Each structure stands twice: as structure tokens, then as C-alpha cells.
Amino acid sequence: MKKYPFKFLDAYDKEDRKIFFGRDDEIAELYRLVFQTNLLLVYGASGTGKTSLIRCGLANRFKPSQWLDLLIRRGSDINASLLDAIRKRQPRAQSVSLIGQEQENDWFSSLMEADQESGITESESSQIKSQNPVAQALQDLYLATFTPIYLIFDQFEELYTLGNPEEQRQFTRTIAELVKLPLPVRIIIVMREEYLARLYDLERAVPQLRNYKLRVAPMDLPMVEQVILSATVRNPESNIELEQGKEQEIVHTIVDKIREGDISVKLPYLQLFMDRLYEKVTGEATDRSRDAHLNLELVQQMGNIDVVLANFINQQSEHIYRKLAPKYLDLPNDIVWHILSPFATMDGLKVPIKQEDLHQIAATLKLSDTGQADELIKEVVAELETSRILRYRKEEQTYEVVHDTLALQIADKRSEEEKTYLKARRTVTEGFASYQDTKTLLSREQLSFIRPYESRLETEIKTDQQGFITKSKNKRRRQRIGLWAGVVAAFLIAIAVIFIVIKEQQKTKKALETALRTQAAKDALEFKSLESRAALIIKVGGNPIDIVNKMDTLFFNHTDSTRWKKQIDIMRDKIKNHNDFK
Amino acid sequence: MSGKRNNVINSYLVLETLKAIPNGPHAKELFRKLKQEIQEGRAKRTPTDAEMKDVIVRSFLAPISVHLRTLFSQGLSEKHDEVRLRQLWTTYREAIKLFAFILLSDLWDTRLKLEKPLHIEEAERLHLKAFFELNAYTAADFDYFLLMDALLKLAQANEVSCYLEELNQYAEGWAQNEILSSANEHFQMIRSVLEEDVPSRLIETYCILSEQHLAHVLGAWHFLISYKMAVIKNIEVQRIKNMPPAIFKHALVELDNNYNDIGHKDRWEDLNQPTDMESVLLYRDAVHDNLNLSPFILDENALTREFNSKIYFFSHVSEAGLHYYWIENVKDTLLISDQQYAYVKLQFEKARQDILNEKPLRGTRSEIAEDDDILSFL
């Protein structure tokens, strides 16, 4: 039976071996590396097919008895998700024991009794000593399956973009223990290359991470052409046919439309483009079972990938709106975008949202009838899942955008207000992360920035993050009060100083006046004495010039005193008259 | 043996094998654990299935234990089917191959120590020649049991004391041993059955019988748990002025008892004398008293100087050269540099010449100044 040979935006898994092409060299290298280390890093740009390379390419190099893979996404906490993933794979207890209840019991008892001295020292023991629940769970899983376990941490960058420092530290401790386990367990970390620097702490704890890594490069144009040909023309089970004689031209045109002027191609673009092309030919929205014949003219009519991508989400959004508008009155026409918004970070990364947390999206919607919000969200999310924009991850009970390519579109589509709100939210989340390390609270400017969004933030951020805002605000309030108290104290001190200065000035002035009065009294006495002497001289004769000079000095000392002036003038006249008479 | 137990997949294999290795360190460790539980006041119990399987897997040498682990894996423990039957046959075949490679390596060493050709009867020579000339077609059908039988007789005839000293008790060969010969007869029948479509009505019977025979041969070969395997990657000499003796630091990976076929397990061991490097070694008590299994068993990671190990068995010879396969997947072939390959090929040819006392094959590197090649390589 013929099948559609592409996967839309889902990763390829073990069952897709027949339609997974173009990565033979990378698979061989990956296969070689997993025998050299139990901790391997696979990194590359978004859309290079890292997950498919492992889950399909590498997985198919092993027999089922050699490969038990656990795909672990961060979820709400990577440590909990890891433990959960291991425990979920634990098979149910065997119903029949190998040992029968009768003589086999006796047989084993006799063996035990015969073994008088075990002779095994503690250090020789092969049992796992770790108290780490992950190590214990892995041992239980291994002993239940006797199959080598591959822990594949997919989209590992989420630990750094969405996780908190304590979560990161705990994970580092766990990995450092797991690499030493005497069990056939291998760990593969898969992440986008732009986040490699964030591995610093993990690399310090587990140095072999530095030595064993594989970069998955974007697929170059000739290889993408070969992939399309392998999936269609050379694949007898493909339900897509290319116009005969024009296969190369068609393939070349497709690649040209999805390359965005680059020398390589993002593989999700190829998947999406082929999906849209298929729908254009067959008219089927989601069913991919019909045969499709692609001709060159049709391919040429398709827009470039940016247009195709934007149209895809727009069409789905409009379709969902038209479907739900009659049921929900006054439904905003951008309601689907609003509901999609929390599923992407500002940078266009996927944000998984737990099913139980979907109702929190209601706070972001501007609905006239808020009572219907929960139901509306559920319906829109269900429609988005049908439209293959959202995916439900059963293991973690979360919804997420099917690929970062779409998350980027969602991020771009946001209103300026929404973008600002997200910046405010990021200010809080990053500030909180930093606070846990450095105990630094939000600054006054940061608090001012988030203030308009506080009520919305309260409904969308975690309790400890809310506590962080409150703590920052309290600290800011205390700072403000402290500042005001300082100002008032400074004012009071200034007043006191001024008062003291004035008082001192008054005291000085008073002392000066007293001194002046004392001096004046003293001078008056001297003047009297002089006057007496002058009178005596007038009376008995003699030279009064010394007295005149002293009187002049006194005059100059008291030029501002009219009394002195008058008296001196009188004395001068007297002395003058006396001299004239003489 | 109760009838009920017989119906549970792996039960016979697990219980019979465990009975054969009660003195192994891992069995003793399990006993100690159960005794300790009783001392701590917990109820007396029999070991769990997983505990018993774990002891068996940890006890045997890696080339056997990886196949036992596969037999115990979830997918192969649920039903009697062709995949399980094939794995039972594979486990037997790889175990007997391991014996053959050990004895071949032993005889090669002995031949060089004796400094005279081995005395080989014509019947044994035919088996040995057949082995050294295996090709892609004959390799699939080659009966290593007959080769082992011939090797044991050869050892007896030349008064060779085997490195696996327990093999000395089989001086008359394995064919005289009822358990081993009937097991081989059964498994050769299974091999031929697996070449065709296995009748579904017979699969369960074949599986049960194969499991029983495998349990018997593992019981007979229980002494293998006293031996260990290790890979020596390289050796560093540590010699300090006027401070004898020199220390030879060996980078090694232990291959048994601890699932060390994977993992970051390279460690350093100091010895007073250097052993062979880039080799897979078999030893009993101390690494320095070992038997080098090259060129019949190789470690790709040792040859490429990478961490951990990946063990390959010799498969056959073709015009393209020697062929090896990863012990867990025959489709996975050895990837080493041309320089390394020349070295391996030369070793193999020297082993053939020395054991069979034959001249170099036409066109082989040993004809054209092989010593110079080795020296230039080293």
C-alpha cells in the first residue's frame, strides 16, 4: 500500500526507516560515537533533524533487544520528567516466577546455607549504592528488561530557557551520578547550538561531555534534492508522483522556494512545503492517503516558503475563527493568535503547557463573556491540534506547538502590547532566576516596567515568582521610606544648624556690643581724665599737644559717635581758645 | 525440575546455570544480600528473577554475557518464536567460538615457546586449515565444535597445558563428552532449521530444547566465571632517574562482570612488566599473567585509541582481506585504519603459519619484508 512519504513537522521515529533519507554519514558517526562514551551531545541549528537522526537513524542501527529509548522533554521540571519517563517504561511485574514454590525454594535455601562465608568485600559489590531515585529507577528498569537504555534529552535548551537554577543544579548532580552507574545506560543530549554556552556547569561536572559531541549541519541543497527524489521517485511505496521527465526540474524548483536564499535548507520547511503542495493537489486538509501527482506548473505557482508558512497558520486561524464565531458572541477575530501566544517564547521557542494549566490562558483573552473562556480555549486548542499546529504529548499531558518554525511565526505575529507584556514577564522570570543565585531583587526601573502588567502577571506566573515581585517591591518601599527619613532628618539637622548659627551670631553680636560698651566706658573715663588734665593745663599752663593727639585718637576710634564728636570739638575749641589766649 | 517451571521462558536456563555457579563472586554477593535481609529481620525469600538473571549476566565473560542478556531481554522473554530460537543458537555459537579463539591463541603462544613445529594429525590439520581459509559462505556453516575438538586433541598430542586449565580434562576432545556433543548436535540441527522457514508448530519445542542444551553447556563451562577479560589500550612507561624499577602504566578496560562493554570505564593499572597493548586479554588472577586473544578477537576502540571498548570476532577471509564482526551484530563490521589493518592481517597470517607450520601464502604481506613494515609502523 502506498503512503505519503513525508512527516509534516513530526520527528521521524524507528518505524519511519523507509522514508528517512539523506543522513547516512551522520548516522554512521553517531553510531560510532555511542560506543565510545555514555554521555553524548548532539547539537545543531533548529530544523536540522537532530531528533529524527537519533530516534530513526540511530535507533534502526540496533536490534530491539539492544535499544530501549526514553525520550525526555523538560515538561515542568526535567528531574521529575526524567524519573517519570523511567517509571512509566517499567513493565508490569511478571505474573509467573521462575522459581516454583516447592522444591526450588529448598534448592536455593540449601545453596544459601552451604555458602558459609561469602568472601565478598563491600568494594567488590556490583550493586548500585546511589540513593538517587533516578539511579534506582534505572536499575529497576534495566533488571526488568535487560535491554540497554538510551536516555534521550530532547530540546535540552528548555532546561535553560524555561528552567530554574535549582532544577539545573539537581539535573547536573543526577547526570554526574548516572555516568558512573554500572549499568548499560547511555545519555544523549540534544539541543540547539545557540545554547551550547549554557552547558558550562554541566561540562564542569561531567567533563566527557566536552569530548564526545556531534554537530548536525543543515542539509545542503543537492542533498535536499536527493532526499525529495528518494522519498518520491525512487520510493515505490510513495503516493506522490512527480511529472515524468521533469523530476529534476520540479525538485530544483521546490528547493529554490524553500531555501530562503541560503545554501542549506531547514528541513521543516521542506515538510511544510510538501504538505501544502499535497493539499493544493488533492484538496485534502489532513488526510494523506490519496495519490498525488505533482507537475512543474503547480510547483511554480506555489509561493516561497515565507508566504507558505504565514498562509498556513493564517488559514488555520481563520478557519477556526469562522467555525467558532457563531457559538461565541463578540469573539475577537484574532482570538486564535491570542490563544497560541503563550505557546511560544519571545524568541520563537516552543513553550509546553500542561493540559491542567490551559485555563490560565483565559487571563490573557479580552472576552466579553469570561464565563465561556475555559470552554473556548479547549475548543480552540482541539482545533489547533486537528490542524497540526499544536501537538498533545500524552506522556507529559502537555500541549505544544509542533515545531519551533511555527513558534517563530507565532512570536512574530504578536501585538506590540503583547510583546511588551512578555518582556515584562521575562524580566520577572529571569530576575527570579538571577535572584536565586545572587539574591539580587528587581530594580526600581524593572518594577516600573512591569507595573502596568502586574495584575496579569499575578495570574500567569508562579507563586514563588509572585513572592519575588512582592519582595522586590517591599525592598523598594523600604528604600523609599529610608530615603524620605534621610531627607527629613537632613532637613531637621539643617534647621538646627541654622538655629545654632543664628544663636551664635546673636551671642557674638551681644558680646561685641558689650565689648564696645566697655571700651566706650573706658574711653569715656579716659576722656574725662584727659578733659580734667586739659582743664588743669588750661588752668595752670603747659603744652596740651599730647592731650590733643590722644583726643584725636579717641575721636578716630569713635567717629561714628556724635556725642564723642561734639565733646571733642568742644575740647578742641577750649584748647584752641586757651592757646590763642596764651 | 517441576513441570510448571518448564513452561516459563528462561526458567530452566536461569536455574540450571545458577546452580552451576554458586561459588562465583556475584552469586555469593546475592547470597550475602539475602542473608543480610534475614539478619535485619526481614522475611526469608528466594531471589527475584531479575536478581538471578543479573548474577548470570555479570558472571560470564562479555562475549557470552551480552548474548545471555539479550536472551533475558524483555522482547525475547515473552514468547517462543524464531527470534528467540535464533538468539539461543547465537549464544551457543558465540560461546563456542570464544573457546576456539582462546585455544587457538594458546596454541600459537605455545608453538612459539616450544620453538619447534606442532605435531598435527591430518584430520586436525584439515579442521585448522578450514578455519584459516573460511570465506563468506563457509563461515556461516563452519562447525566450531569440531574445530575445538581438533584443537583439544592437538593440545593433548603436543602435551600442551592449556591456559584454561579446566580444558585439560577434555584431553580426548569434546566429542567424547555426552553433554557437549549432544548439545552441538542439537544446535547444528537448529542452525540448518534456521536457514529455512522454521515450522511454527515446532518453534516452541525447539526453543525449549535449545534452552535446556544451552543451560547444560553453560553448566559444563561454569569454570569460565573464574576468568576475566580486559582490553589494554596503550602503555606508558614511568621511569625516574636512579629510581628503579620502571612502572608500566596500562590503560585498560575490564570487559566482564560489570557491563563494561559500555560506559566510561577506562582506568590505569600499574604493572612492573609491560603486557601487549591494543589487545584483548584473558586472565585469571592478575592482568600480567594473561593470554592475548589477538588477532582472533579485537577491540575496535583499542585499535583506534578511543575510550571504552567494542569487541569484534574474526569471521572469515576474502579477497578484500580479513573480516570481523561486532559480537552483538554480525552486520556491524570492523572500522580501523589501513595501517592498523595491515598489522592485524600480518598477525593473523603469522598465527596461521606458526600453528600450521606453513609457508606464507602467495601475495600476503608476510612475503614482502613484513618485519620492516612492522618496524616502520611501530
Short mmCIF file of N, CA and C in Angstrom, two decimals, chain B residues 4-105:
data_model
loop_
_atom_site.label_atom_id
_atom_site.label_comp_id
_atom_site.label_asym_id
_atom_site.label_seq_id
_atom_site.Cartn_x
_atom_site.Cartn_y
_atom_site.Cartn_z
N LYS B 4 5.76 -27.21 35.91
CA LYS B 4 5.30 -25.83 35.84
C LYS B 4 6.43 -24.88 35.43
N ARG B 5 7.60 -25.11 36.04
CA ARG B 5 8.72 -24.24 35.79
C ARG B 5 9.16 -24.30 34.33
N ASN B 6 9.00 -25.48 33.75
CA ASN B 6 9.45 -25.69 32.39
C ASN B 6 8.76 -24.77 31.39
N ASN B 7 7.57 -24.34 31.73
CA ASN B 7 6.80 -23.52 30.80
C ASN B 7 7.23 -22.06 30.81
N VAL B 8 7.95 -21.66 31.82
CA VAL B 8 8.33 -20.26 31.93
C VAL B 8 9.63 -20.05 31.16
N ILE B 9 9.55 -19.12 30.24
CA ILE B 9 10.72 -18.87 29.39
C ILE B 9 11.91 -18.46 30.25
N ASN B 10 13.04 -19.02 29.94
CA ASN B 10 14.33 -18.75 30.63
C ASN B 10 14.47 -19.45 31.98
N SER B 11 13.39 -20.06 32.50
CA SER B 11 13.47 -20.60 33.86
C SER B 11 14.53 -21.69 33.95
N TYR B 12 14.53 -22.61 33.00
CA TYR B 12 15.48 -23.71 33.05
C TYR B 12 16.91 -23.18 32.93
N LEU B 13 17.08 -22.30 31.98
CA LEU B 13 18.41 -21.73 31.73
C LEU B 13 18.93 -21.00 32.98
N VAL B 14 18.07 -20.20 33.58
CA VAL B 14 18.49 -19.41 34.73
C VAL B 14 18.81 -20.30 35.92
N LEU B 15 17.89 -21.19 36.24
CA LEU B 15 18.08 -22.00 37.45
C LEU B 15 19.24 -22.97 37.32
N GLU B 16 19.34 -23.64 36.18
CA GLU B 16 20.43 -24.61 36.00
C GLU B 16 21.79 -23.92 35.96
N THR B 17 21.83 -22.75 35.32
CA THR B 17 23.10 -22.04 35.24
C THR B 17 23.51 -21.53 36.62
N LEU B 18 22.54 -21.01 37.35
CA LEU B 18 22.84 -20.50 38.68
C LEU B 18 23.32 -21.62 39.60
N LYS B 19 22.72 -22.79 39.44
CA LYS B 19 23.15 -23.94 40.25
C LYS B 19 24.62 -24.28 39.97
N ALA B 20 25.02 -24.01 38.72
CA ALA B 20 26.39 -24.38 38.33
C ALA B 20 27.44 -23.38 38.81
N ILE B 21 26.99 -22.18 39.20
CA ILE B 21 27.99 -21.16 39.56
C ILE B 21 27.75 -20.59 40.97
N PRO B 22 27.46 -21.46 41.97
CA PRO B 22 27.17 -20.91 43.30
C PRO B 22 28.39 -20.28 43.96
N ASN B 23 29.58 -20.62 43.49
CA ASN B 23 30.78 -20.09 44.12
C ASN B 23 31.33 -18.84 43.44
N GLY B 24 30.62 -18.41 42.41
CA GLY B 24 31.07 -17.19 41.74
C GLY B 24 30.85 -15.98 42.63
N PRO B 25 31.64 -14.94 42.44
CA PRO B 25 31.54 -13.77 43.32
C PRO B 25 30.16 -13.11 43.29
N HIS B 26 29.52 -13.14 42.14
CA HIS B 26 28.23 -12.45 42.05
C HIS B 26 27.11 -13.27 42.69
N ALA B 27 27.21 -14.60 42.60
CA ALA B 27 26.23 -15.46 43.28
C ALA B 27 26.40 -15.30 44.79
N LYS B 28 27.66 -15.27 45.22
CA LYS B 28 27.93 -15.11 46.66
C LYS B 28 27.40 -13.76 47.16
N GLU B 29 27.56 -12.77 46.32
CA GLU B 29 27.07 -11.44 46.70
C GLU B 29 25.56 -11.46 46.88
N LEU B 30 24.89 -12.20 46.02
CA LEU B 30 23.43 -12.31 46.14
C LEU B 30 23.06 -13.07 47.43
N PHE B 31 23.78 -14.16 47.70
CA PHE B 31 23.51 -14.91 48.93
C PHE B 31 23.68 -14.01 50.15
N ARG B 32 24.77 -13.25 50.12
CA ARG B 32 25.05 -12.38 51.25
C ARG B 32 23.93 -11.36 51.45
N LYS B 33 23.45 -10.85 50.34
CA LYS B 33 22.38 -9.86 50.41
C LYS B 33 21.12 -10.47 51.05
N LEU B 34 20.80 -11.69 50.64
CA LEU B 34 19.59 -12.33 51.17
C LEU B 34 19.76 -12.68 52.66
N LYS B 35 20.98 -13.11 52.99
CA LYS B 35 21.25 -13.43 54.41
C LYS B 35 21.14 -12.17 55.26
N GLN B 36 21.68 -11.10 54.71
CA GLN B 36 21.65 -9.84 55.44
C GLN B 36 20.22 -9.38 55.69
N GLU B 37 19.37 -9.61 54.70
CA GLU B 37 17.96 -9.24 54.86
C GLU B 37 17.33 -10.00 56.03
N ILE B 38 17.70 -11.29 56.12
CA ILE B 38 17.15 -12.11 57.22
C ILE B 38 17.66 -11.59 58.55
N GLN B 39 18.98 -11.27 58.56
CA GLN B 39 19.57 -10.74 59.80
C GLN B 39 18.92 -9.43 60.22
N GLU B 40 18.48 -8.68 59.24
CA GLU B 40 17.83 -7.40 59.54
C GLU B 40 16.37 -7.57 59.90
N GLY B 41 15.92 -8.82 59.98
CA GLY B 41 14.56 -9.08 60.44
C GLY B 41 13.53 -9.19 59.34
N ARG B 42 13.98 -9.13 58.10
CA ARG B 42 13.01 -9.25 57.02
C ARG B 42 12.74 -10.73 56.73
N ALA B 43 11.64 -10.97 56.06
CA ALA B 43 11.23 -12.35 55.81
C ALA B 43 12.20 -13.03 54.85
N LYS B 44 12.39 -14.30 55.09
CA LYS B 44 13.26 -15.08 54.19
C LYS B 44 12.59 -15.16 52.83
N ARG B 45 13.35 -14.98 51.78
CA ARG B 45 12.76 -15.01 50.45
C ARG B 45 13.73 -15.64 49.47
N THR B 46 13.17 -16.08 48.36
CA THR B 46 14.02 -16.56 47.27
C THR B 46 14.39 -15.35 46.42
N PRO B 47 15.46 -15.43 45.67
CA PRO B 47 15.84 -14.26 44.87
C PRO B 47 14.81 -14.02 43.76
N THR B 48 14.72 -12.78 43.36
CA THR B 48 13.80 -12.47 42.26
C THR B 48 14.39 -12.98 40.95
N ASP B 49 13.54 -13.06 39.95
CA ASP B 49 14.01 -13.50 38.62
C ASP B 49 15.12 -12.56 38.14
N ALA B 50 14.88 -11.27 38.33
CA ALA B 50 15.85 -10.28 37.85
C ALA B 50 17.20 -10.45 38.55
N GLU B 51 17.16 -10.71 39.85
CA GLU B 51 18.41 -10.88 40.59
C GLU B 51 19.20 -12.08 40.07
N MET B 52 18.49 -13.17 39.79
CA MET B 52 19.19 -14.37 39.31
C MET B 52 19.77 -14.15 37.92
N LYS B 53 18.98 -13.51 37.06
CA LYS B 53 19.47 -13.24 35.70
C LYS B 53 20.69 -12.30 35.78
N ASP B 54 20.59 -11.33 36.66
CA ASP B 54 21.68 -10.36 36.80
C ASP B 54 22.98 -11.05 37.22
N VAL B 55 22.88 -11.99 38.14
CA VAL B 55 24.06 -12.72 38.59
C VAL B 55 24.68 -13.47 37.41
N ILE B 56 23.84 -14.11 36.62
CA ILE B 56 24.36 -14.90 35.48
C ILE B 56 25.04 -13.98 34.47
N VAL B 57 24.36 -12.87 34.14
CA VAL B 57 24.92 -11.96 33.14
C VAL B 57 26.25 -11.39 33.62
N ARG B 58 26.31 -11.05 34.90
CA ARG B 58 27.55 -10.46 35.43
C ARG B 58 28.67 -11.49 35.56
N SER B 59 28.30 -12.75 35.66
CA SER B 59 29.31 -13.78 35.94
C SER B 59 30.11 -14.20 34.72
N PHE B 60 29.46 -14.29 33.58
CA PHE B 60 30.17 -14.83 32.41
C PHE B 60 30.96 -13.76 31.67
N LEU B 61 31.93 -14.21 30.89
CA LEU B 61 32.76 -13.29 30.11
C LEU B 61 31.89 -12.54 29.11
N ALA B 62 32.30 -11.32 28.80
CA ALA B 62 31.47 -10.42 27.99
C ALA B 62 30.95 -11.03 26.69
N PRO B 63 31.79 -11.74 25.90
CA PRO B 63 31.26 -12.26 24.63
C PRO B 63 30.11 -13.26 24.83
N ILE B 64 30.00 -13.84 26.01
CA ILE B 64 28.86 -14.72 26.29
C ILE B 64 27.76 -13.94 27.00
N SER B 65 28.15 -13.09 27.93
CA SER B 65 27.13 -12.42 28.75
C SER B 65 26.26 -11.47 27.93
N VAL B 66 26.82 -10.85 26.90
CA VAL B 66 25.97 -9.94 26.11
C VAL B 66 24.85 -10.71 25.42
N HIS B 67 25.12 -11.97 25.09
CA HIS B 67 24.08 -12.78 24.44
C HIS B 67 23.08 -13.33 25.46
N LEU B 68 23.58 -13.64 26.65
CA LEU B 68 22.65 -14.05 27.70
C LEU B 68 21.73 -12.89 28.06
N ARG B 69 22.31 -11.71 28.12
CA ARG B 69 21.50 -10.52 28.40
C ARG B 69 20.41 -10.37 27.34
N THR B 70 20.79 -10.58 26.09
CA THR B 70 19.80 -10.49 25.01
C THR B 70 18.70 -11.54 25.19
N LEU B 71 19.10 -12.74 25.57
CA LEU B 71 18.10 -13.79 25.81
C LEU B 71 17.13 -13.41 26.92
N PHE B 72 17.65 -12.70 27.91
CA PHE B 72 16.81 -12.30 29.04
C PHE B 72 16.04 -11.01 28.76
N SER B 73 16.33 -10.36 27.64
CA SER B 73 15.67 -9.07 27.37
C SER B 73 14.17 -9.28 27.23
N GLN B 74 13.47 -8.20 27.48
CA GLN B 74 12.01 -8.28 27.55
C GLN B 74 11.40 -8.87 26.29
N GLY B 75 11.86 -8.37 25.14
CA GLY B 75 11.27 -8.82 23.87
C GLY B 75 11.47 -10.29 23.60
N LEU B 76 12.59 -10.84 24.09
CA LEU B 76 12.89 -12.24 23.82
C LEU B 76 12.46 -13.17 24.95
N SER B 77 11.85 -12.62 25.97
CA SER B 77 11.44 -13.43 27.12
C SER B 77 9.93 -13.65 27.15
N GLU B 78 9.25 -13.10 26.18
CA GLU B 78 7.79 -13.15 26.25
C GLU B 78 7.18 -14.34 25.54
N LYS B 79 7.82 -14.76 24.46
CA LYS B 79 7.23 -15.91 23.74
C LYS B 79 8.32 -16.71 23.02
N HIS B 80 7.97 -17.95 22.74
CA HIS B 80 8.86 -18.80 21.96
C HIS B 80 8.64 -18.47 20.49
N ASP B 81 9.60 -17.83 19.89
CA ASP B 81 9.46 -17.52 18.46
C ASP B 81 10.82 -17.67 17.77
N GLU B 82 10.83 -17.36 16.50
CA GLU B 82 12.05 -17.58 15.72
C GLU B 82 13.18 -16.67 16.20
N VAL B 83 12.81 -15.45 16.61
CA VAL B 83 13.85 -14.52 17.07
C VAL B 83 14.56 -15.10 18.30
N ARG B 84 13.76 -15.67 19.20
CA ARG B 84 14.35 -16.25 20.41
C ARG B 84 15.18 -17.49 20.06
N LEU B 85 14.66 -18.30 19.15
CA LEU B 85 15.39 -19.50 18.75
C LEU B 85 16.74 -19.12 18.14
N ARG B 86 16.72 -18.08 17.30
CA ARG B 86 17.95 -17.63 16.66
C ARG B 86 18.95 -17.13 17.73
N GLN B 87 18.43 -16.45 18.74
CA GLN B 87 19.30 -15.93 19.79
C GLN B 87 19.89 -17.07 20.63
N LEU B 88 19.13 -18.11 20.84
CA LEU B 88 19.64 -19.27 21.58
C LEU B 88 20.82 -19.88 20.82
N TRP B 89 20.61 -20.02 19.51
CA TRP B 89 21.68 -20.57 18.66
C TRP B 89 22.89 -19.63 18.66
N THR B 90 22.64 -18.33 18.56
CA THR B 90 23.73 -17.35 18.54
C THR B 90 24.54 -17.42 19.84
N THR B 91 23.86 -17.54 20.94
CA THR B 91 24.55 -17.58 22.24
C THR B 91 25.48 -18.79 22.29
N TYR B 92 24.95 -19.93 21.84
CA TYR B 92 25.78 -21.14 21.82
C TYR B 92 26.97 -20.96 20.88
N ARG B 93 26.68 -20.46 19.66
CA ARG B 93 27.73 -20.34 18.65
C ARG B 93 28.84 -19.39 19.13
N GLU B 94 28.47 -18.25 19.69
CA GLU B 94 29.48 -17.29 20.12
C GLU B 94 30.29 -17.82 21.31
N ALA B 95 29.64 -18.59 22.17
CA ALA B 95 30.36 -19.16 23.31
C ALA B 95 31.41 -20.15 22.82
N ILE B 96 31.02 -20.97 21.88
CA ILE B 96 31.98 -21.99 21.41
C ILE B 96 33.08 -21.35 20.56
N LYS B 97 32.73 -20.27 19.89
CA LYS B 97 33.75 -19.53 19.13
C LYS B 97 34.77 -18.94 20.10
N LEU B 98 34.26 -18.42 21.21
CA LEU B 98 35.17 -17.83 22.20
C LEU B 98 36.18 -18.88 22.66
N PHE B 99 35.68 -20.09 22.94
CA PHE B 99 36.58 -21.17 23.33
C PHE B 99 37.63 -21.44 22.25
N ALA B 100 37.16 -21.50 21.01
CA ALA B 100 38.06 -21.81 19.90
C ALA B 100 39.14 -20.75 19.77
N PHE B 101 38.74 -19.48 19.90
CA PHE B 101 39.71 -18.40 19.76
C PHE B 101 40.71 -18.40 20.93
N ILE B 102 40.22 -18.76 22.11
CA ILE B 102 41.12 -18.84 23.27
C ILE B 102 42.16 -19.94 23.03
N LEU B 103 41.68 -21.09 22.56
CA LEU B 103 42.60 -22.21 22.39
C LEU B 103 43.56 -21.99 21.23
N LEU B 104 43.09 -21.35 20.18
CA LEU B 104 43.97 -21.02 19.06
C LEU B 104 45.08 -20.07 19.52
N SER B 105 44.70 -19.06 20.30
CA SER B 105 45.70 -18.10 20.81
C SER B 105 46.70 -18.82 21.70
#
